[in-house]
Amino acid sequence: MNNVCLVARLVRDPELKTSQSGTDVVKFAVAVDRNYRDKETDQYEADFPNCVAFGKTAGFISKYFSKGQRIGIVGHLQTGKYEHKDGYTVYTTEVVVDRAHFVESKQSQPEPESRQEQMHTPEPEPEPEDPYGLPFDM
């Protein structure tokens, strides 16, 4: 099974282009933190996979995401190779993005209210009455 699911940070602005067939194509790279810290620097190490998206997903990414912003991506790995102009073979691996998701809000915008605050909160229920008319806190 070939599935990739990453939460990462864009290392450069996405580059939107249109193919000869008219399909939007966006290429970008992301920084994905590893699960452990370097003992000497106390920093997380990271991997930097190249990513590509097509069609509506490409347009969405190029419109709403920029360098430094966190992004959630779902897709699959794709390998390829090409002949370099000097005659040697170059092998490539990239993430083909099928879906992209917002992971954080923009810092320039106010934080949205929590879902609990957005939902209607019903009025508190009245205290149940004692069938004998006596108060509960005797």
mmCIF file of C-alpha atoms in Angstrom:
data_model
loop_
_atom_site.group_PDB
_atom_site.id
_atom_site.type_symbol
_atom_site.label_atom_id
_atom_site.label_comp_id
_atom_site.label_asym_id
_atom_site.label_seq_id
_atom_site.Cartn_x
_atom_site.Cartn_y
_atom_site.Cartn_z
ATOM 1 C CA MET A 1 0.000 0.000 0.000
ATOM 2 C CA ASN A 2 1.425 3.378 -0.982
ATOM 3 C CA ASN A 3 -0.024 6.090 1.308
ATOM 4 C CA VAL A 4 1.635 9.210 2.658
ATOM 5 C CA CYS A 5 0.152 11.435 5.362
ATOM 6 C CA LEU A 6 2.313 14.338 6.559
ATOM 7 C CA VAL A 7 2.002 17.427 8.706
ATOM 8 C CA ALA A 8 4.846 19.685 7.658
ATOM 9 C CA ARG A 9 5.999 23.251 7.069
ATOM 10 C CA LEU A 10 6.518 24.694 3.569
ATOM 11 C CA VAL A 11 10.165 25.591 2.970
ATOM 12 C CA ARG A 12 9.377 27.819 -0.014
ATOM 13 C CA ASP A 13 6.349 29.284 -1.741
ATOM 14 C CA PRO A 14 4.472 26.822 -3.968
ATOM 15 C CA GLU A 15 5.205 27.307 -7.696
ATOM 16 C CA LEU A 16 2.040 27.085 -9.807
ATOM 17 C CA LYS A 17 2.424 26.295 -13.508
ATOM 18 C CA THR A 18 0.111 25.041 -16.223
ATOM 19 C CA SER A 19 1.010 21.969 -18.250
ATOM 20 C CA GLN A 20 0.735 21.835 -22.043
ATOM 21 C CA SER A 21 -2.572 19.988 -21.613
ATOM 22 C CA GLY A 22 -3.928 22.852 -19.462
ATOM 23 C CA THR A 23 -3.699 21.131 -16.070
ATOM 24 C CA ASP A 24 -2.527 23.185 -13.101
ATOM 25 C CA VAL A 25 0.624 21.787 -11.476
ATOM 26 C CA VAL A 26 2.154 23.041 -8.234
ATOM 27 C CA LYS A 27 5.536 22.012 -6.864
ATOM 28 C CA PHE A 28 6.793 22.688 -3.360
ATOM 29 C CA ALA A 29 8.997 21.233 -0.647
ATOM 30 C CA VAL A 30 8.164 20.699 3.011
ATOM 31 C CA ALA A 31 10.116 20.187 6.223
ATOM 32 C CA VAL A 32 8.914 17.210 8.250
ATOM 33 C CA ASP A 33 10.257 16.905 11.798
ATOM 34 C CA ARG A 34 11.477 13.495 12.882
ATOM 35 C CA ASN A 35 10.276 11.969 16.146
ATOM 36 C CA TYR A 36 13.534 12.477 17.992
ATOM 37 C CA ARG A 37 15.909 15.318 18.889
ATOM 38 C CA ASP A 38 19.609 15.538 18.115
ATOM 39 C CA LYS A 39 21.437 15.023 21.439
ATOM 40 C CA GLU A 40 24.104 17.662 20.723
ATOM 41 C CA THR A 41 21.879 20.515 19.492
ATOM 42 C CA ASP A 42 18.608 19.536 21.226
ATOM 43 C CA GLN A 43 16.884 20.272 17.889
ATOM 44 C CA TYR A 44 14.570 18.030 15.928
ATOM 45 C CA GLU A 45 16.093 16.680 12.741
ATOM 46 C CA ALA A 46 13.965 17.014 9.621
ATOM 47 C CA ASP A 47 13.415 15.528 6.201
ATOM 48 C CA PHE A 48 12.673 17.691 3.158
ATOM 49 C CA PRO A 49 10.566 15.815 0.592
ATOM 50 C CA ASN A 50 9.586 17.433 -2.702
ATOM 51 C CA CYS A 51 5.849 17.456 -3.397
ATOM 52 C CA VAL A 52 3.665 17.912 -6.472
ATOM 53 C CA ALA A 53 -0.100 18.379 -6.834
ATOM 54 C CA PHE A 54 -2.359 18.636 -9.875
ATOM 55 C CA GLY A 55 -5.673 20.221 -10.844
ATOM 56 C CA LYS A 56 -7.897 21.742 -8.168
ATOM 57 C CA THR A 57 -5.568 20.590 -5.393
ATOM 58 C CA ALA A 58 -2.716 22.505 -7.067
ATOM 59 C CA GLY A 59 -4.828 25.660 -7.282
ATOM 60 C CA PHE A 60 -5.900 25.335 -3.646
ATOM 61 C CA ILE A 61 -2.326 24.954 -2.398
ATOM 62 C CA SER A 62 -0.955 27.832 -4.471
ATOM 63 C CA LYS A 63 -3.774 30.155 -3.393
ATOM 64 C CA TYR A 64 -3.864 29.476 0.349
ATOM 65 C CA PHE A 65 -0.374 28.333 1.396
ATOM 66 C CA SER A 66 3.006 30.082 1.509
ATOM 67 C CA LYS A 67 6.518 29.615 2.835
ATOM 68 C CA GLY A 68 6.672 28.853 6.564
ATOM 69 C CA GLN A 69 3.047 27.825 6.882
ATOM 70 C CA ARG A 70 2.098 24.381 8.198
ATOM 71 C CA ILE A 71 0.172 22.084 5.876
ATOM 72 C CA GLY A 72 -1.378 18.645 6.132
ATOM 73 C CA ILE A 73 -0.997 16.537 2.997
ATOM 74 C CA VAL A 74 -2.308 13.132 1.950
ATOM 75 C CA GLY A 75 -1.035 11.364 -1.136
ATOM 76 C CA HIS A 76 1.420 8.739 -2.327
ATOM 77 C CA LEU A 77 5.099 8.338 -3.147
ATOM 78 C CA GLN A 78 6.235 8.317 -6.740
ATOM 79 C CA THR A 79 9.723 7.550 -7.992
ATOM 80 C CA GLY A 80 11.219 8.445 -11.325
ATOM 81 C CA LYS A 81 14.462 8.895 -13.167
ATOM 82 C CA TYR A 82 15.889 11.024 -15.917
ATOM 83 C CA GLU A 83 19.123 11.374 -17.805
ATOM 84 C CA HIS A 84 21.212 14.368 -16.699
ATOM 85 C CA LYS A 85 22.781 16.478 -19.470
ATOM 86 C CA ASP A 86 26.201 15.166 -18.351
ATOM 87 C CA GLY A 87 25.037 11.619 -19.110
ATOM 88 C CA TYR A 88 24.344 10.146 -15.692
ATOM 89 C CA THR A 89 20.989 8.928 -14.386
ATOM 90 C CA VAL A 90 19.231 10.941 -11.680
ATOM 91 C CA TYR A 91 16.675 9.149 -9.504
ATOM 92 C CA THR A 92 13.829 11.125 -7.931
ATOM 93 C CA THR A 93 11.248 10.529 -5.212
ATOM 94 C CA GLU A 94 8.376 12.909 -4.537
ATOM 95 C CA VAL A 95 5.046 12.992 -2.756
ATOM 96 C CA VAL A 96 2.107 13.272 -5.151
ATOM 97 C CA VAL A 97 -0.467 15.200 -3.121
ATOM 98 C CA ASP A 98 -4.096 14.157 -3.502
ATOM 99 C CA ARG A 99 -5.480 16.312 -0.661
ATOM 100 C CA ALA A 100 -4.204 19.262 1.355
ATOM 101 C CA HIS A 101 -5.505 20.545 4.683
ATOM 102 C CA PHE A 102 -5.107 23.604 6.872
ATOM 103 C CA VAL A 103 -3.253 22.757 10.089
ATOM 104 C CA GLU A 104 -3.087 26.193 11.702
ATOM 105 C CA SER A 105 -4.687 29.588 11.295
ATOM 106 C CA LYS A 106 -2.745 32.520 9.928
ATOM 107 C CA GLN A 107 -1.014 34.574 12.641
ATOM 108 C CA SER A 108 -2.326 37.848 11.195
ATOM 109 C CA GLN A 109 -5.935 36.776 11.696
ATOM 110 C CA PRO A 110 -7.583 36.638 15.107
ATOM 111 C CA GLU A 111 -7.941 33.153 16.510
ATOM 112 C CA PRO A 112 -11.382 31.726 15.742
ATOM 113 C CA GLU A 113 -13.706 31.043 18.628
ATOM 114 C CA SER A 114 -13.662 27.496 19.861
ATOM 115 C CA ARG A 115 -16.317 25.147 18.552
ATOM 116 C CA GLN A 116 -17.938 25.101 22.012
ATOM 117 C CA GLU A 117 -18.314 28.880 21.995
ATOM 118 C CA GLN A 118 -19.770 28.827 18.480
ATOM 119 C CA MET A 119 -22.412 26.261 19.411
ATOM 120 C CA HIS A 120 -25.595 27.371 21.106
ATOM 121 C CA THR A 121 -25.419 26.784 24.837
ATOM 122 C CA PRO A 122 -28.843 25.939 26.255
ATOM 123 C CA GLU A 123 -30.126 27.693 29.337
ATOM 124 C CA PRO A 124 -29.442 25.779 32.557
ATOM 125 C CA GLU A 125 -32.271 23.530 33.572
ATOM 126 C CA PRO A 126 -34.271 24.712 36.584
ATOM 127 C CA GLU A 127 -33.709 22.954 39.883
ATOM 128 C CA PRO A 128 -35.997 19.939 40.213
ATOM 129 C CA GLU A 129 -38.830 20.514 42.611
ATOM 130 C CA ASP A 130 -39.437 18.279 45.587
ATOM 131 C CA PRO A 131 -42.852 16.680 45.173
ATOM 132 C CA TYR A 132 -43.557 17.475 48.835
ATOM 133 C CA GLY A 133 -42.611 21.152 48.525
ATOM 134 C CA LEU A 134 -39.610 20.863 50.814
ATOM 135 C CA PRO A 135 -36.320 22.547 49.887
ATOM 136 C CA PHE A 136 -33.417 20.189 48.965
ATOM 137 C CA ASP A 137 -30.808 21.905 51.123
ATOM 138 C CA MET A 138 -32.241 21.128 54.554
#
